[in-house]
Amino acid sequence: MGTTQLESVPEPKYWHLKNVLSEALDQDFAVGEVLPNERDLAARFGVARATLRQALEQLELEGRLQRRRGVGTTVAPPRVGVAVGSTGHSWPGEGADGWEPVDAVDGVPAAAVRGLLGTGPEQAVHTVRRTRVTQGQAVAAELLYVPAGSVPGLSAIDAPAGAARARAVLRELQRLALDGQDRSVELGSARADDAKELDRLPGAPVLVVTTRYFTAEGTAAVSVATYRADTCRLTFGDSGVEITETRAAS
């Protein structure tokens, strides 16, 4: 990686630096190689460390770099394609959907999830945690929220806790007739528990896929799946993706 001084460029310094670093990653570094520390990089390119951090954060968001605990900033491998849609609708856990049940607990979800489910502020729901592994790497963590009314046949005696409990919730949910589902995708930041499970730092960029599952009676379950933005390229099998523009209030 050669020395490049950034003095007068027609674009923000961090963006120009990001492009210079991107070329250097292609030419001078191998996948998994650790980059020099921020002080050395900032000195080499003649920029403030704040500018360097902006460039590194952008490269991380684009999937070129990974920040690893106890290691530092490394060159990321190519992103893997992860299918999140299909030509038909199915319940979580049906067929080979790629997810592994981890645990299931009962509790009151966050207000945003309650709004999607239509449950009250004191109404506990079953929360199933699952993980998704692709090519030996954990790429996503999911929380599936299922109201008790959606799985009336669930027995605490048969499966009191752990992965067995999670599978029992999924099994009972699949007894319902699925009318349809909708899905949204947003860019977000990894929460502490998801970051640990995905081997990321808290606050790292992630893709959050929220799916609602409907029966004739209404919303039967809500899935909030967190995908690593640095390693995943989400693909959709349905006819298209609806894009909603959010405008700031005047």
Coordinates of N, CA and C in Angstrom, one line a residue:
M1 N 0.9 -1.2 0.0 CA 0.0 0.0 0.0 C 0.9 1.2 0.0
G2 N 0.9 2.0 -1.1 CA 1.7 3.2 -1.2 C 1.2 4.4 -0.4
T3 N 2.1 5.4 -0.3 CA 1.7 6.6 0.3 C 1.0 7.5 -0.6
T4 N -0.2 8.0 -0.2 CA -1.0 9.0 -1.0 C -1.4 10.1 -0.1
Q5 N -1.0 11.3 -0.5 CA -1.4 12.5 0.2 C -2.7 13.1 -0.4
L6 N -3.7 13.4 0.5 CA -5.0 13.8 0.0 C -5.1 15.3 0.3
E7 N -4.9 16.2 -0.7 CA -4.9 17.6 -0.4 C -6.1 18.3 -1.1
S8 N -6.3 18.2 -2.4 CA -7.4 18.9 -3.0 C -8.1 18.0 -3.9
V9 N -9.2 17.5 -3.5 CA -10.0 16.6 -4.3 C -11.5 17.1 -4.3
P10 N -12.2 16.8 -5.4 CA -13.6 17.4 -5.6 C -14.7 16.7 -4.8
E11 N -14.3 15.7 -4.0 CA -15.3 15.0 -3.2 C -14.8 14.9 -1.8
P12 N -15.6 14.5 -0.8 CA -15.2 14.5 0.6 C -13.9 13.7 0.7
K13 N -13.0 14.1 1.6 CA -11.7 13.4 1.8 C -11.9 11.9 2.1
Y14 N -12.9 11.7 3.0 CA -13.1 10.3 3.5 C -13.5 9.4 2.3
W15 N -14.3 10.0 1.4 CA -14.8 9.2 0.2 C -13.7 8.9 -0.7
H16 N -12.9 9.9 -1.0 CA -11.7 9.7 -1.9 C -10.8 8.6 -1.2
L17 N -10.6 8.8 0.1 CA -9.7 7.8 0.8 C -10.3 6.4 0.7
K18 N -11.6 6.3 0.8 CA -12.3 5.0 0.7 C -12.0 4.4 -0.6
N19 N -12.0 5.1 -1.7 CA -11.7 4.6 -3.0 C -10.3 4.2 -3.1
V20 N -9.4 5.0 -2.6 CA -8.0 4.6 -2.6 C -7.7 3.3 -1.8
L21 N -8.3 3.3 -0.7 CA -8.1 2.1 0.2 C -8.7 0.8 -0.5
S22 N -9.8 1.0 -1.2 CA -10.5 -0.1 -1.9 C -9.6 -0.7 -2.9
E23 N -8.9 0.2 -3.7 CA -7.9 -0.3 -4.7 C -6.8 -1.0 -4.1
A24 N -6.3 -0.5 -2.9 CA -5.2 -1.1 -2.2 C -5.6 -2.5 -1.7
L25 N -6.8 -2.6 -1.2 CA -7.3 -3.9 -0.8 C -7.2 -5.0 -1.9
D26 N -7.6 -4.5 -3.1 CA -7.6 -5.5 -4.2 C -6.1 -5.9 -4.6
Q27 N -5.2 -4.9 -4.5 CA -3.9 -5.1 -5.0 C -2.9 -5.7 -4.0
D28 N -3.0 -5.2 -2.8 CA -1.9 -5.4 -1.8 C -2.3 -6.3 -0.6
F29 N -3.5 -6.7 -0.5 CA -3.9 -7.5 0.7 C -4.7 -8.7 0.3
A30 N -4.6 -9.7 1.1 CA -5.3 -11.0 0.9 C -6.5 -11.0 1.9
V31 N -7.5 -11.9 1.5 CA -8.6 -12.1 2.4 C -8.2 -12.5 3.8
G32 N -8.7 -11.9 4.8 CA -8.3 -12.2 6.2 C -7.1 -11.5 6.7
E33 N -6.4 -10.8 5.9 CA -5.2 -10.1 6.3 C -5.5 -8.9 7.2
V34 N -4.8 -8.6 8.2 CA -5.0 -7.5 9.1 C -4.4 -6.2 8.6
L35 N -5.2 -5.1 8.6 CA -4.7 -3.9 8.2 C -3.8 -3.2 9.2
P36 N -2.9 -2.3 8.8 CA -2.1 -1.6 9.8 C -3.1 -0.8 10.7
N37 N -2.5 -0.4 11.9 CA -3.4 0.3 12.8 C -3.8 1.7 12.3
E38 N -4.8 2.3 12.9 CA -5.3 3.6 12.5 C -4.2 4.7 12.4
R39 N -3.4 4.7 13.4 CA -2.4 5.8 13.5 C -1.4 5.7 12.3
D40 N -1.0 4.5 12.0 CA -0.1 4.3 10.8 C -0.8 4.7 9.5
L41 N -2.0 4.2 9.4 CA -2.8 4.5 8.1 C -3.0 6.0 7.9
A42 N -3.4 6.7 9.0 CA -3.7 8.1 8.9 C -2.4 8.9 8.5
A43 N -1.3 8.5 9.1 CA 0.0 9.1 8.8 C 0.4 8.8 7.3
R44 N 0.1 7.6 6.9 CA 0.5 7.3 5.5 C -0.2 8.0 4.5
F45 N -1.5 8.3 4.8 CA -2.3 9.0 3.8 C -2.5 10.5 4.1
G46 N -1.9 11.0 5.2 CA -1.9 12.4 5.5 C -3.3 12.9 5.8
V47 N -4.1 12.1 6.5 CA -5.4 12.5 6.9 C -5.6 12.4 8.4
A48 N -6.6 13.1 8.9 CA -6.9 13.0 10.3 C -7.5 11.6 10.6
R49 N -7.4 11.1 11.8 CA -7.9 9.8 12.1 C -9.4 9.7 12.0
A50 N -10.1 10.8 12.3 CA -11.5 10.9 12.1 C -11.9 10.6 10.6
T51 N -11.1 11.2 9.7 CA -11.4 11.0 8.3 C -11.1 9.5 7.9
L52 N -10.1 9.0 8.5 CA -9.7 7.6 8.2 C -10.9 6.7 8.7
R53 N -11.4 6.9 9.9 CA -12.4 6.1 10.5 C -13.7 6.1 9.6
Q54 N -14.0 7.3 9.0 CA -15.1 7.4 8.2 C -15.0 6.5 6.9
A55 N -13.8 6.5 6.4 CA -13.5 5.7 5.2 C -13.6 4.2 5.6
L56 N -13.0 3.8 6.7 CA -13.0 2.4 7.1 C -14.4 2.0 7.4
E57 N -15.2 2.8 8.0 CA -16.6 2.5 8.3 C -17.4 2.3 7.0
Q58 N -17.1 3.1 6.0 CA -17.8 2.9 4.7 C -17.4 1.6 4.0
L59 N -16.1 1.3 4.1 CA -15.7 0.0 3.5 C -16.3 -1.2 4.3
E60 N -16.4 -1.0 5.6 CA -17.1 -2.1 6.4 C -18.5 -2.2 5.9
L61 N -19.2 -1.1 5.8 CA -20.6 -1.2 5.3 C -20.7 -1.8 4.0
E62 N -19.8 -1.6 3.1 CA -19.8 -2.2 1.7 C -19.3 -3.6 1.7
G63 N -18.9 -4.1 2.9 CA -18.5 -5.5 2.9 C -17.1 -5.8 2.5
R64 N -16.2 -4.7 2.5 CA -14.8 -4.9 2.1 C -14.0 -5.2 3.3
L65 N -14.4 -4.7 4.5 CA -13.6 -4.9 5.7 C -14.5 -5.5 6.8
Q66 N -13.8 -6.2 7.8 CA -14.5 -6.7 9.0 C -13.7 -6.3 10.2
R67 N -14.4 -5.9 11.2 CA -13.7 -5.6 12.5 C -14.0 -6.8 13.4
R68 N -12.9 -7.4 13.8 CA -13.0 -8.7 14.6 C -12.4 -8.4 16.0
R69 N -13.1 -8.9 17.0 CA -12.6 -8.8 18.4 C -11.3 -9.4 18.6
G70 N -10.4 -8.7 19.2 CA -9.1 -9.2 19.5 C -8.2 -9.4 18.3
V71 N -8.6 -9.0 17.1 CA -7.8 -9.2 15.9 C -7.5 -7.8 15.3
G72 N -8.6 -7.0 15.1 CA -8.4 -5.7 14.4 C -9.3 -5.7 13.2
T73 N -8.9 -4.9 12.2 CA -9.6 -4.7 11.0 C -9.0 -5.6 9.9
T74 N -9.8 -6.5 9.3 CA -9.3 -7.5 8.4 C -10.0 -7.3 7.0
V75 N -9.4 -7.8 6.0 CA -10.0 -7.8 4.7 C -11.1 -8.9 4.6
A76 N -12.3 -8.5 4.2 CA -13.4 -9.5 4.3 C -13.4 -10.4 3.0
P77 N -14.0 -11.6 3.2 CA -14.2 -12.4 2.0 C -15.3 -11.9 1.2
P78 N -15.5 -12.4 0.0 CA -16.7 -12.0 -0.8 C -18.0 -12.3 -0.1
R79 N -19.0 -11.5 -0.3 CA -20.3 -11.7 0.3 C -20.9 -13.0 -0.3
V80 N -21.7 -13.7 0.6 CA -22.4 -14.9 0.2 C -23.9 -14.5 -0.1
G81 N -24.5 -15.1 -1.1 CA -25.9 -14.9 -1.4 C -26.7 -15.7 -0.4
V82 N -27.7 -15.0 0.2 CA -28.6 -15.6 1.2 C -30.0 -15.3 0.7
A83 N -30.8 -16.4 0.4 CA -32.1 -16.2 -0.1 C -33.1 -15.9 1.1
V84 N -33.8 -14.9 1.0 CA -34.8 -14.5 2.0 C -36.2 -14.5 1.5
G85 N -36.4 -14.9 0.3 CA -37.8 -14.9 -0.3 C -37.9 -16.2 -1.1
S86 N -39.1 -16.5 -1.4 CA -39.4 -17.7 -2.3 C -40.6 -17.4 -3.1
T87 N -40.9 -18.2 -4.1 CA -42.0 -18.0 -5.0 C -43.3 -18.3 -4.3
G88 N -43.3 -19.0 -3.1 CA -44.5 -19.3 -2.3 C -44.3 -18.8 -0.9
H89 N -45.3 -19.0 -0.1 CA -45.3 -18.6 1.3 C -45.2 -19.9 2.2
S90 N -44.4 -19.8 3.2 CA -44.3 -20.9 4.1 C -44.0 -20.4 5.5
W91 N -44.4 -21.2 6.5 CA -44.1 -20.9 7.9 C -42.6 -21.1 8.2
P92 N -42.1 -20.3 9.2 CA -40.7 -20.6 9.6 C -40.5 -22.0 10.0
G93 N -39.4 -22.6 9.6 CA -39.1 -24.0 10.0 C -39.6 -25.0 9.0
E94 N -40.5 -24.6 8.1 CA -41.0 -25.6 7.1 C -39.9 -25.8 6.0
G95 N -39.7 -27.1 5.7 CA -38.7 -27.4 4.7 C -37.3 -27.1 5.1
A96 N -36.4 -26.9 4.2 CA -35.0 -26.6 4.5 C -34.8 -25.1 4.4
D97 N -35.2 -24.4 5.4 CA -35.1 -22.9 5.4 C -33.8 -22.4 5.9
G98 N -32.9 -23.3 6.3 CA -31.6 -22.9 6.7 C -31.4 -22.4 8.1
W99 N -32.5 -22.3 8.9 CA -32.4 -21.8 10.2 C -32.3 -23.0 11.3
E100 N -31.6 -22.8 12.3 CA -31.5 -23.7 13.4 C -32.1 -23.2 14.7
P101 N -33.1 -23.8 15.3 CA -33.6 -23.3 16.5 C -32.6 -23.4 17.7
V102 N -32.6 -22.3 18.5 CA -31.7 -22.2 19.6 C -32.4 -22.3 20.9
D103 N -33.4 -21.5 21.1 CA -34.1 -21.3 22.4 C -35.5 -20.7 22.2
A104 N -36.3 -20.8 23.2 CA -37.6 -20.1 23.2 C -37.9 -19.7 24.6
V105 N -38.3 -18.5 24.8 CA -38.7 -17.9 26.1 C -40.0 -17.2 26.0
D106 N -40.6 -16.9 27.1 CA -41.8 -16.1 27.1 C -41.5 -14.7 27.7
G107 N -42.1 -13.7 27.0 CA -41.8 -12.3 27.5 C -42.6 -11.3 26.7
V108 N -42.6 -10.1 27.2 CA -43.3 -9.0 26.5 C -42.3 -8.4 25.5
P109 N -42.6 -8.3 24.2 CA -41.7 -7.8 23.2 C -41.7 -6.3 23.2
A110 N -40.8 -5.7 22.4 CA -40.7 -4.2 22.3 C -41.9 -3.7 21.7
A111 N -42.1 -2.4 21.9 CA -43.4 -1.7 21.4 C -43.5 -1.9 19.9
A112 N -42.4 -1.8 19.1 CA -42.6 -1.9 17.7 C -43.1 -3.2 17.3
V113 N -42.6 -4.3 18.0 CA -43.1 -5.6 17.6 C -44.5 -5.8 18.1
R114 N -44.9 -5.3 19.3 CA -46.3 -5.3 19.7 C -47.2 -4.7 18.7
G115 N -46.8 -3.6 18.1 CA -47.6 -2.9 17.1 C -47.9 -3.8 15.9
L116 N -46.8 -4.6 15.5 CA -47.0 -5.5 14.4 C -47.9 -6.6 14.7
L117 N -47.8 -7.1 16.0 CA -48.6 -8.3 16.4 C -50.0 -7.9 16.8
G118 N -50.1 -6.7 17.2 CA -51.4 -6.3 17.8 C -51.6 -6.8 19.2
T119 N -50.6 -6.9 20.0 CA -50.7 -7.4 21.3 C -50.5 -6.2 22.3
G120 N -51.0 -6.4 23.5 CA -51.0 -5.4 24.5 C -49.6 -5.2 25.2
P121 N -49.4 -4.1 26.0 CA -48.2 -3.9 26.7 C -47.8 -4.9 27.8
E122 N -48.8 -5.7 28.2 CA -48.5 -6.6 29.3 C -48.7 -8.1 28.8
Q123 N -48.9 -8.2 27.5 CA -49.2 -9.6 27.0 C -47.9 -10.2 26.5
A124 N -47.5 -11.3 27.2 CA -46.3 -12.1 26.9 C -46.5 -12.9 25.6
V125 N -45.5 -13.1 24.9 CA -45.6 -13.9 23.7 C -44.4 -14.9 23.7
H126 N -44.5 -16.0 22.9 CA -43.4 -16.9 22.8 C -42.3 -16.3 21.9
T127 N -41.1 -16.2 22.3 CA -40.0 -15.7 21.5 C -39.0 -16.8 21.2
V128 N -38.9 -17.1 19.9 CA -38.0 -18.2 19.4 C -36.8 -17.6 18.8
R129 N -35.6 -18.0 19.3 CA -34.4 -17.5 18.7 C -33.8 -18.6 17.8
R130 N -33.4 -18.2 16.6 CA -32.8 -19.1 15.7 C -31.6 -18.5 15.1
T131 N -30.7 -19.3 14.5 CA -29.5 -18.8 13.8 C -29.4 -19.4 12.5
R132 N -28.8 -18.7 11.6 CA -28.6 -19.2 10.2 C -27.1 -19.3 9.9
V133 N -26.6 -20.4 9.4 CA -25.2 -20.6 9.1 C -25.1 -20.9 7.6
T134 N -24.2 -20.2 7.0 CA -23.9 -20.4 5.6 C -22.4 -20.6 5.4
Q135 N -22.0 -21.7 4.8 CA -20.6 -22.0 4.5 C -19.8 -22.0 5.8
G136 N -20.4 -22.6 6.9 CA -19.7 -22.7 8.2 C -19.7 -21.4 9.0
Q137 N -20.3 -20.4 8.5 CA -20.3 -19.1 9.2 C -21.7 -18.6 9.6
A138 N -21.8 -18.1 10.8 CA -23.1 -17.6 11.3 C -23.3 -16.3 10.6
V139 N -24.4 -16.2 9.8 CA -24.6 -15.0 9.0 C -25.9 -14.2 9.5
A140 N -26.7 -14.9 10.3 CA -27.9 -14.2 10.7 C -28.4 -14.8 12.0
A141 N -29.1 -13.9 12.8 CA -29.8 -14.3 14.0 C -31.2 -13.8 13.9
E142 N -32.2 -14.6 14.4 CA -33.6 -14.3 14.2 C -34.3 -14.4 15.6
L143 N -35.2 -13.5 15.8 CA -36.2 -13.6 16.9 C -37.6 -13.7 16.2
L144 N -38.2 -14.8 16.5 CA -39.6 -15.0 16.0 C -40.6 -14.9 17.1
Y145 N -41.5 -13.9 17.0 CA -42.5 -13.6 18.1 C -43.8 -14.3 17.7
V146 N -44.3 -15.2 18.6 CA -45.5 -15.9 18.4 C -46.5 -15.7 19.6
P147 N -47.6 -15.0 19.4 CA -48.6 -14.9 20.5 C -49.1 -16.3 20.9
A148 N -49.5 -16.4 22.2 CA -50.0 -17.7 22.7 C -51.2 -18.1 21.9
G149 N -52.0 -17.1 21.5 CA -53.3 -17.5 20.7 C -53.0 -18.2 19.4
S150 N -51.8 -18.0 18.9 CA -51.4 -18.6 17.6 C -51.1 -20.1 17.8
V151 N -50.7 -20.5 19.0 CA -50.2 -21.9 19.2 C -51.0 -22.4 20.5
P152 N -52.3 -22.5 20.5 CA -53.0 -22.9 21.7 C -52.7 -24.3 22.1
G153 N -52.2 -25.2 21.2 CA -51.9 -26.6 21.6 C -50.5 -26.8 22.2
L154 N -49.7 -25.7 22.4 CA -48.4 -25.8 22.9 C -48.4 -26.3 24.3
S155 N -47.6 -27.3 24.7 CA -47.6 -27.8 26.0 C -46.2 -27.5 26.6
A156 N -46.2 -26.9 27.8 CA -45.0 -26.6 28.5 C -44.3 -27.9 29.1
I157 N -45.1 -28.8 29.3 CA -44.6 -30.1 29.9 C -43.8 -30.9 28.8
D158 N -44.3 -30.9 27.6 CA -43.6 -31.7 26.6 C -42.2 -31.1 26.2
A159 N -42.1 -29.7 26.2 CA -40.9 -29.1 25.8 C -40.7 -27.8 26.7
P160 N -40.1 -28.0 27.8 CA -40.1 -26.8 28.8 C -39.1 -25.7 28.4
A161 N -38.0 -26.0 27.7 CA -37.0 -25.0 27.4 C -36.1 -25.4 26.3
G162 N -35.2 -24.4 25.9 CA -34.2 -24.7 25.0 C -34.6 -24.9 23.5
A163 N -33.8 -25.6 22.8 CA -34.1 -25.8 21.3 C -35.4 -26.7 21.2
A164 N -35.6 -27.6 22.1 CA -36.8 -28.4 22.0 C -38.1 -27.6 22.1
R165 N -38.0 -26.6 23.0 CA -39.1 -25.7 23.2 C -39.3 -24.9 21.9
A166 N -38.3 -24.4 21.3 CA -38.3 -23.7 20.0 C -39.0 -24.5 18.9
R167 N -38.5 -25.7 18.8 CA -39.1 -26.6 17.8 C -40.6 -26.9 18.0
A168 N -41.0 -27.0 19.3 CA -42.4 -27.2 19.6 C -43.2 -26.0 19.2
V169 N -42.7 -24.8 19.4 CA -43.5 -23.6 19.0 C -43.6 -23.6 17.5
L170 N -42.5 -23.9 16.8 CA -42.6 -23.9 15.3 C -43.5 -24.9 14.8
R171 N -43.5 -26.1 15.4 CA -44.4 -27.2 15.0 C -45.9 -26.8 15.2
E172 N -46.2 -26.2 16.3 CA -47.6 -25.8 16.5 C -48.0 -24.7 15.5
L173 N -47.1 -23.8 15.3 CA -47.4 -22.7 14.3 C -47.7 -23.2 12.9
Q174 N -47.0 -24.2 12.6 CA -47.2 -24.8 11.2 C -48.5 -25.5 11.1
R175 N -49.2 -25.7 12.1 CA -50.5 -26.4 12.0 C -51.6 -25.4 11.5
L176 N -51.3 -24.1 11.5 CA -52.2 -23.1 11.0 C -52.2 -23.0 9.5
A177 N -53.3 -22.5 8.9 CA -53.3 -22.3 7.5 C -52.8 -20.9 7.2
L178 N -51.6 -20.8 6.5 CA -51.0 -19.5 6.2 C -51.6 -18.9 5.0
D179 N -52.1 -17.6 5.3 CA -52.8 -16.9 4.2 C -51.8 -16.0 3.4
G180 N -50.7 -15.6 4.0 CA -49.7 -14.8 3.3 C -48.7 -14.2 4.3
Q181 N -47.8 -13.4 3.7 CA -46.8 -12.8 4.5 C -46.3 -11.5 3.8
D182 N -45.7 -10.6 4.6 CA -45.1 -9.4 4.0 C -43.7 -9.3 4.6
R183 N -42.8 -8.5 3.9 CA -41.4 -8.4 4.4 C -40.9 -7.1 4.1
S184 N -40.1 -6.6 5.0 CA -39.4 -5.3 4.8 C -37.9 -5.5 5.2
V185 N -37.0 -4.7 4.6 CA -35.6 -4.7 4.9 C -35.1 -3.3 5.2
E186 N -34.3 -3.2 6.3 CA -33.8 -1.9 6.7 C -32.3 -2.1 7.1
L187 N -31.5 -1.1 6.9 CA -30.2 -1.1 7.5 C -30.2 -0.7 8.9
G188 N -29.5 -1.4 9.8 CA -29.5 -1.2 11.2 C -28.2 -1.4 11.8
S189 N -28.1 -1.3 13.1 CA -26.9 -1.5 13.9 C -27.1 -2.8 14.8
A190 N -26.0 -3.6 14.9 CA -26.1 -4.8 15.7 C -26.3 -4.5 17.2
R191 N -27.3 -5.1 17.8 CA -27.4 -5.1 19.2 C -26.3 -6.0 19.9
A192 N -26.1 -5.8 21.2 CA -25.0 -6.5 21.8 C -25.2 -8.1 21.7
D193 N -26.4 -8.6 21.9 CA -26.6 -10.0 21.9 C -26.5 -10.6 20.4
D194 N -27.0 -9.8 19.4 CA -26.8 -10.3 18.1 C -25.4 -10.2 17.6
A195 N -24.7 -9.1 18.0 CA -23.3 -8.9 17.7 C -22.5 -10.1 18.2
K196 N -22.7 -10.5 19.4 CA -21.9 -11.6 20.0 C -22.2 -12.9 19.2
E197 N -23.5 -13.2 18.9 CA -23.8 -14.4 18.1 C -23.2 -14.4 16.7
L198 N -23.1 -13.2 16.1 CA -22.6 -13.1 14.7 C -21.1 -12.8 14.7
D199 N -20.5 -12.7 15.8 CA -19.0 -12.4 15.9 C -18.8 -11.1 15.3
R200 N -19.6 -10.1 15.7 CA -19.4 -8.7 15.2 C -19.2 -7.8 16.5
L201 N -18.9 -6.6 16.2 CA -18.8 -5.6 17.3 C -20.2 -5.0 17.5
P202 N -20.6 -4.6 18.7 CA -21.9 -3.9 18.8 C -21.9 -2.6 18.0
G203 N -23.0 -2.4 17.3 CA -23.1 -1.2 16.5 C -22.7 -1.4 15.1
A204 N -22.2 -2.6 14.8 CA -21.8 -2.9 13.4 C -23.0 -2.9 12.5
P205 N -22.8 -2.5 11.2 CA -23.9 -2.5 10.3 C -24.5 -3.9 10.0
V206 N -25.8 -3.9 10.0 CA -26.5 -5.2 9.8 C -27.8 -4.8 8.9
L207 N -28.3 -5.9 8.3 CA -29.5 -5.8 7.5 C -30.6 -6.5 8.4
V208 N -31.7 -5.7 8.6 CA -32.8 -6.2 9.5 C -34.0 -6.5 8.6
V209 N -34.3 -7.8 8.5 CA -35.5 -8.3 7.7 C -36.6 -8.6 8.6
T210 N -37.7 -7.9 8.5 CA -38.9 -8.1 9.3 C -40.0 -8.7 8.5
T211 N -40.5 -9.8 8.9 CA -41.5 -10.6 8.2 C -42.8 -10.8 9.1
R212 N -43.9 -10.5 8.6 CA -45.2 -10.8 9.2 C -45.9 -11.9 8.5
Y213 N -46.4 -12.9 9.3 CA -47.1 -14.0 8.8 C -48.6 -13.9 9.2
F214 N -49.5 -14.1 8.2 CA -50.9 -13.9 8.4 C -51.7 -15.1 8.2
T215 N -52.7 -15.2 9.0 CA -53.8 -16.2 8.8 C -55.1 -15.5 8.6
A216 N -56.2 -16.2 8.5 CA -57.5 -15.5 8.3 C -57.9 -14.6 9.4
E217 N -57.3 -14.9 10.6 CA -57.6 -14.1 11.8 C -56.7 -12.9 12.0
G218 N -55.7 -12.8 11.2 CA -54.8 -11.7 11.4 C -53.3 -12.1 11.5
T219 N -52.5 -11.3 12.1 CA -51.1 -11.5 12.2 C -50.9 -12.7 13.2
A220 N -50.2 -13.8 12.8 CA -50.0 -14.9 13.6 C -48.6 -14.9 14.2
A221 N -47.6 -14.3 13.6 CA -46.3 -14.3 14.0 C -45.5 -13.2 13.3
V222 N -44.4 -12.7 14.0 CA -43.5 -11.7 13.4 C -42.1 -12.2 13.6
S223 N -41.3 -12.1 12.5 CA -39.9 -12.5 12.5 C -39.1 -11.2 12.3
V224 N -38.0 -11.1 13.2 CA -37.1 -10.0 13.0 C -35.7 -10.7 12.9
A225 N -35.2 -10.7 11.7 CA -33.9 -11.4 11.4 C -32.8 -10.4 11.1
T226 N -31.7 -10.6 11.8 CA -30.6 -9.7 11.6 C -29.5 -10.4 10.9
Y227 N -29.1 -9.8 9.7 CA -28.1 -10.4 8.8 C -26.8 -9.5 8.9
R228 N -25.7 -10.2 8.8 CA -24.4 -9.5 8.7 C -24.4 -8.7 7.4
A229 N -24.3 -7.4 7.4 CA -24.2 -6.6 6.2 C -22.9 -6.7 5.5
D230 N -21.9 -7.1 6.2 CA -20.6 -7.2 5.6 C -20.4 -8.5 4.8
T231 N -21.1 -9.5 5.1 CA -20.9 -10.8 4.4 C -22.1 -11.3 3.6
C232 N -23.3 -10.6 3.7 CA -24.5 -11.1 3.1 C -24.9 -10.3 1.9
R233 N -25.4 -10.9 0.9 CA -26.1 -10.3 -0.2 C -27.5 -10.9 -0.3
L234 N -28.5 -10.2 0.2 CA -29.8 -10.8 0.2 C -30.4 -10.9 -1.1
T235 N -31.0 -12.1 -1.4 CA -31.7 -12.3 -2.7 C -33.2 -12.6 -2.5
F236 N -34.0 -12.2 -3.4 CA -35.5 -12.4 -3.2 C -36.0 -13.2 -4.3
G237 N -36.8 -14.2 -4.0 CA -37.4 -15.0 -5.0 C -38.8 -14.6 -5.4
D238 N -39.4 -13.6 -4.7 CA -40.8 -13.1 -5.0 C -40.6 -12.2 -6.2
S239 N -41.8 -11.7 -6.7 CA -41.8 -10.9 -8.0 C -41.0 -9.6 -7.9
G240 N -40.9 -9.0 -6.7 CA -40.2 -7.7 -6.6 C -40.1 -7.3 -5.2
V241 N -39.5 -6.1 -5.1 CA -39.3 -5.5 -3.8 C -39.9 -4.1 -3.8
E242 N -40.7 -3.8 -2.9 CA -41.4 -2.5 -2.8 C -40.4 -1.6 -2.0
I243 N -40.2 -0.4 -2.5 CA -39.3 0.6 -1.9 C -40.2 1.8 -1.4
T244 N -40.2 2.1 -0.2 CA -40.9 3.2 0.4 C -40.0 4.3 0.8
E245 N -40.2 5.5 0.3 CA -39.3 6.6 0.6 C -39.8 7.3 1.9
T246 N -38.9 7.5 2.8 CA -39.2 8.1 4.1 C -38.7 9.6 4.0
R247 N -39.7 10.5 4.2 CA -39.3 11.9 4.2 C -39.3 12.5 5.6
A248 N -38.3 13.4 5.8 CA -38.2 14.0 7.1 C -39.4 15.0 7.3
A249 N -39.9 15.1 8.5 CA -41.0 16.0 8.8 C -40.5 17.4 8.6
S250 N -41.4 18.2 8.0 CA -41.0 19.7 7.9 C -41.3 20.5 9.1

